[in-house]
């Protein structure tokens, strides 16, 4: 699926949450690619912007263009290698907040469905029990009404589009999702309602545990009006 009318906001140019000699933690806005696209008009990206100020910065993991929130970059090759290894060994922890279509009847649950690229419709992904790679997501309902639910999503694995496809698979697509939402869910928001809110990992040099949290840039709209989102796990 082509990127239509790619024009990410240039203010702020990038948003640093944390910085030291080895790593940067940033808050990526929705609508900005993590790394440059193939086409010339898709070169603007978080990687390119950061490297103009920090030439040695490298991307360790990615967020979808439409997803906002926390992302870590390494400032030296040893830090890149160590953090990449931590992601590979699942020694990091991430949680997301999303607004999804419809009312989730249960308070929490898990989605254990293998995923594979839907090649004729790439970059879309799909559930495939025979060829798919294992994908596991835990979810917890934070609020709901008859039209939508606010959920905390905790991916155990890190497959492409995992949270988006998993929520679709249980009948609750994420609002504003141009790839997977049906028309009603798509029109309910002007951007993908998915935000990487927390990120935990050990510092690549000191091995000190580090934890970051980033405010959610959208609100839960219930029948009682807008509700500010402050979800620290309570």
Short mmCIF file of C-alpha atoms in Angstrom, two decimals:
data_model
loop_
_atom_site.label_atom_id
_atom_site.label_comp_id
_atom_site.label_asym_id
_atom_site.label_seq_id
_atom_site.Cartn_x
_atom_site.Cartn_y
_atom_site.Cartn_z
CA UNK A 1 0.00 0.00 0.00
CA UNK A 2 1.52 3.33 -1.07
CA UNK A 3 2.01 6.19 1.35
CA UNK A 4 -0.48 8.84 0.29
CA UNK A 5 0.20 12.54 0.84
CA UNK A 6 3.22 11.97 3.08
CA UNK A 7 3.73 15.25 4.92
CA UNK A 8 4.80 14.62 8.53
CA UNK A 9 4.79 17.56 10.91
CA UNK A 10 8.13 19.33 11.26
CA UNK A 11 7.40 20.74 14.70
CA UNK A 12 8.86 19.56 16.91
CA UNK A 13 11.56 18.33 14.52
CA UNK A 14 12.20 15.55 17.03
CA UNK A 15 11.29 15.16 20.69
CA UNK A 16 14.00 13.87 23.06
CA UNK A 17 12.72 12.16 26.21
CA UNK A 18 16.16 11.07 27.46
CA UNK A 19 19.75 11.51 26.31
CA UNK A 20 23.19 10.39 27.44
CA UNK A 21 26.47 9.45 25.73
CA UNK A 22 25.18 6.04 24.61
CA UNK A 23 21.46 6.29 23.86
CA UNK A 24 18.60 8.55 22.90
CA UNK A 25 14.98 7.90 23.82
CA UNK A 26 12.50 9.84 21.70
CA UNK A 27 8.78 10.37 21.35
CA UNK A 28 8.00 9.67 17.69
CA UNK A 29 4.93 11.46 16.32
CA UNK A 30 2.24 9.68 14.35
CA UNK A 31 2.73 10.11 10.61
CA UNK A 32 6.55 10.04 10.57
CA UNK A 33 8.46 7.07 9.18
CA UNK A 34 11.05 5.54 11.53
CA UNK A 35 13.51 5.01 8.66
CA UNK A 36 13.52 6.51 5.14
CA UNK A 37 11.22 5.01 2.54
CA UNK A 38 12.43 3.93 -0.90
CA UNK A 39 10.93 6.87 -2.77
CA UNK A 40 12.63 10.26 -2.68
CA UNK A 41 9.50 11.91 -1.28
CA UNK A 42 9.58 9.45 1.66
CA UNK A 43 13.12 10.23 2.83
CA UNK A 44 11.97 12.37 5.75
CA UNK A 45 12.11 10.09 8.78
CA UNK A 46 12.99 9.99 12.46
CA UNK A 47 16.35 8.45 11.60
CA UNK A 48 17.26 11.17 9.13
CA UNK A 49 16.15 13.98 11.43
CA UNK A 50 18.08 12.66 14.42
CA UNK A 51 21.24 11.94 12.43
CA UNK A 52 21.44 15.59 11.40
CA UNK A 53 22.10 16.42 15.06
CA UNK A 54 23.57 13.08 16.17
CA UNK A 55 25.44 11.61 13.15
CA UNK A 56 26.24 8.30 14.90
CA UNK A 57 22.62 7.57 15.92
CA UNK A 58 21.17 4.27 14.69
CA UNK A 59 17.69 2.80 14.87
CA UNK A 60 17.46 -0.22 17.21
CA UNK A 61 13.76 -1.04 16.75
CA UNK A 62 10.90 0.49 14.78
CA UNK A 63 7.43 1.89 15.22
CA UNK A 64 4.91 1.90 12.38
CA UNK A 65 4.61 5.24 10.62
CA UNK A 66 1.12 5.78 12.05
CA UNK A 67 2.08 4.78 15.61
CA UNK A 68 3.37 7.38 18.05
CA UNK A 69 5.43 7.00 21.17
CA UNK A 70 8.67 5.82 22.71
CA UNK A 71 11.59 4.58 20.65
CA UNK A 72 15.28 4.13 21.56
CA UNK A 73 18.27 4.90 19.33
CA UNK A 74 21.89 3.94 19.98
CA UNK A 75 24.75 6.43 19.68
CA UNK A 76 27.56 3.89 19.28
CA UNK A 77 27.87 0.45 17.74
CA UNK A 78 28.43 -1.39 21.04
CA UNK A 79 25.26 0.11 22.52
CA UNK A 80 23.37 -0.77 19.33
CA UNK A 81 24.54 -4.38 19.54
CA UNK A 82 23.66 -4.74 23.24
CA UNK A 83 20.20 -3.18 22.99
CA UNK A 84 19.41 -5.15 19.82
CA UNK A 85 20.35 -8.32 21.66
CA UNK A 86 18.09 -7.37 24.56
CA UNK A 87 15.15 -6.94 22.16
CA UNK A 88 15.98 -10.25 20.50
CA UNK A 89 16.08 -12.07 23.87
CA UNK A 90 12.88 -10.31 25.04
CA UNK A 91 14.72 -8.59 27.87
CA UNK A 92 12.88 -5.36 27.17
CA UNK A 93 9.29 -4.45 28.03
CA UNK A 94 6.89 -2.24 26.10
CA UNK A 95 3.28 -1.29 26.58
CA UNK A 96 0.90 0.59 24.32
CA UNK A 97 -2.42 2.37 24.75
CA UNK A 98 -5.06 2.08 22.02
CA UNK A 99 -8.63 3.06 21.32
CA UNK A 100 -10.43 0.18 19.62
CA UNK A 101 -13.80 -0.26 17.99
CA UNK A 102 -16.62 -1.72 20.10
CA UNK A 103 -16.99 -2.76 23.71
CA UNK A 104 -14.64 -5.47 24.96
CA UNK A 105 -16.75 -7.79 27.07
CA UNK A 106 -13.87 -9.10 29.19
CA UNK A 107 -11.52 -7.10 31.39
CA UNK A 108 -8.34 -8.71 30.07
CA UNK A 109 -7.07 -11.47 27.87
CA UNK A 110 -4.34 -12.75 25.57
CA UNK A 111 -4.18 -13.19 21.81
CA UNK A 112 -1.90 -16.00 20.65
CA UNK A 113 -2.17 -16.06 16.86
CA UNK A 114 0.72 -16.59 14.40
CA UNK A 115 1.31 -13.88 11.80
CA UNK A 116 2.73 -13.76 8.29
CA UNK A 117 2.94 -11.14 5.55
CA UNK A 118 -0.15 -11.00 3.34
CA UNK A 119 2.15 -10.85 0.33
CA UNK A 120 -0.33 -9.83 -2.41
CA UNK A 121 -1.51 -7.00 -0.12
CA UNK A 122 1.81 -6.07 1.51
CA UNK A 123 2.63 -4.40 3.83
CA UNK A 124 -0.48 -5.93 5.42
CA UNK A 125 -0.03 -8.91 7.71
CA UNK A 126 -2.47 -11.74 8.43
CA UNK A 127 -3.08 -14.68 10.75
CA UNK A 128 -1.76 -17.96 9.33
CA UNK A 129 -1.79 -21.04 11.55
CA UNK A 130 0.36 -23.08 9.18
CA UNK A 131 3.08 -20.69 8.06
CA UNK A 132 2.87 -17.79 10.50
CA UNK A 133 5.43 -16.89 13.16
CA UNK A 134 4.37 -17.05 16.79
CA UNK A 135 2.85 -13.80 18.03
CA UNK A 136 1.50 -13.14 21.53
CA UNK A 137 -0.22 -10.04 22.88
CA UNK A 138 -1.70 -9.45 26.34
CA UNK A 139 -4.44 -6.85 26.65
CA UNK A 140 -6.27 -5.13 29.49
CA UNK A 141 -9.42 -3.03 29.21
CA UNK A 142 -8.96 0.39 30.80
CA UNK A 143 -12.31 1.98 29.94
CA UNK A 144 -15.21 1.39 27.59
CA UNK A 145 -18.67 2.37 26.45
CA UNK A 146 -20.97 0.86 23.84
CA UNK A 147 -18.99 2.33 20.93
CA UNK A 148 -15.34 1.87 21.83
CA UNK A 149 -12.83 0.59 24.37
CA UNK A 150 -9.57 1.92 25.69
CA UNK A 151 -6.99 -0.83 26.13
CA UNK A 152 -3.46 -1.37 27.33
CA UNK A 153 -1.58 -3.69 24.97
CA UNK A 154 1.55 -5.58 25.96
CA UNK A 155 3.29 -7.42 23.12
CA UNK A 156 5.42 -10.38 24.13
CA UNK A 157 6.69 -10.85 20.59
CA UNK A 158 7.46 -8.07 18.12
CA UNK A 159 5.92 -9.02 14.78
CA UNK A 160 5.14 -6.42 12.17
CA UNK A 161 1.68 -4.87 12.73
CA UNK A 162 1.14 -7.37 15.57
CA UNK A 163 -1.11 -5.22 17.76
CA UNK A 164 -3.16 -3.98 14.82
CA UNK A 165 -3.80 -7.46 13.40
CA UNK A 166 -4.38 -9.08 16.78
CA UNK A 167 -7.04 -6.54 17.78
CA UNK A 168 -8.66 -6.93 14.35
CA UNK A 169 -8.67 -10.71 14.82
CA UNK A 170 -10.91 -10.47 17.90
CA UNK A 171 -13.28 -8.03 16.20
CA UNK A 172 -11.96 -4.80 17.70
CA UNK A 173 -9.83 -2.96 15.12
CA UNK A 174 -7.88 0.05 16.31
CA UNK A 175 -9.64 3.30 15.45
CA UNK A 176 -8.19 5.29 12.58
CA UNK A 177 -6.27 2.34 11.13
CA UNK A 178 -5.98 2.90 7.36
CA UNK A 179 -4.76 -0.66 6.77
CA UNK A 180 -7.07 -2.79 8.88
CA UNK A 181 -10.07 -0.84 10.18
CA UNK A 182 -13.50 -1.10 8.58
CA UNK A 183 -15.09 2.16 7.46
CA UNK A 184 -16.82 2.98 10.74
CA UNK A 185 -13.66 2.39 12.80
CA UNK A 186 -11.55 4.26 10.26
CA UNK A 187 -13.75 7.36 10.34
CA UNK A 188 -13.82 7.43 14.15
CA UNK A 189 -10.36 9.04 14.38
CA UNK A 190 -8.08 11.16 12.19
CA UNK A 191 -4.98 9.09 13.04
CA UNK A 192 -4.17 5.60 14.24
CA UNK A 193 -5.14 5.49 17.91
CA UNK A 194 -2.06 3.54 19.01
CA UNK A 195 0.70 4.94 21.21
CA UNK A 196 3.84 3.34 22.65
CA UNK A 197 3.46 4.60 26.21
CA UNK A 198 6.09 2.77 28.28
CA UNK A 199 9.50 1.30 27.52
CA UNK A 200 11.84 -0.56 29.87
CA UNK A 201 15.33 -1.93 29.24
CA UNK A 202 18.74 -2.10 30.88
CA UNK A 203 21.28 0.56 29.97
CA UNK A 204 23.75 -0.92 27.46
CA UNK A 205 26.81 0.36 29.35
CA UNK A 206 25.90 0.33 33.05
CA UNK A 207 23.22 -2.40 32.89
CA UNK A 208 21.10 -0.14 35.11
CA UNK A 209 17.33 -0.70 34.71
CA UNK A 210 15.71 2.19 32.87
CA UNK A 211 12.01 2.95 32.55
CA UNK A 212 10.32 5.63 30.44
CA UNK A 213 6.74 6.80 30.08
CA UNK A 214 5.27 9.11 27.48
CA UNK A 215 1.87 10.88 27.67
CA UNK A 216 -0.85 9.61 25.34
CA UNK A 217 -1.66 12.24 22.68
CA UNK A 218 -5.33 11.29 22.24
CA UNK A 219 -8.35 11.04 24.53
CA UNK A 220 -10.94 8.38 25.17
CA UNK A 221 -14.31 9.61 23.93
CA UNK A 222 -17.11 8.06 25.91
CA UNK A 223 -20.81 8.83 26.09
CA UNK A 224 -19.91 10.96 29.10
CA UNK A 225 -17.50 13.09 27.13
CA UNK A 226 -13.72 13.21 26.73
CA UNK A 227 -11.56 11.55 29.35
CA UNK A 228 -7.89 12.36 29.84
CA UNK A 229 -5.70 9.28 29.70
CA UNK A 230 -3.35 8.74 32.61
CA UNK A 231 -2.55 5.06 32.76
CA UNK A 232 0.33 4.12 34.98
CA UNK A 233 -0.96 0.61 35.44
CA UNK A 234 -3.39 1.53 38.20
#
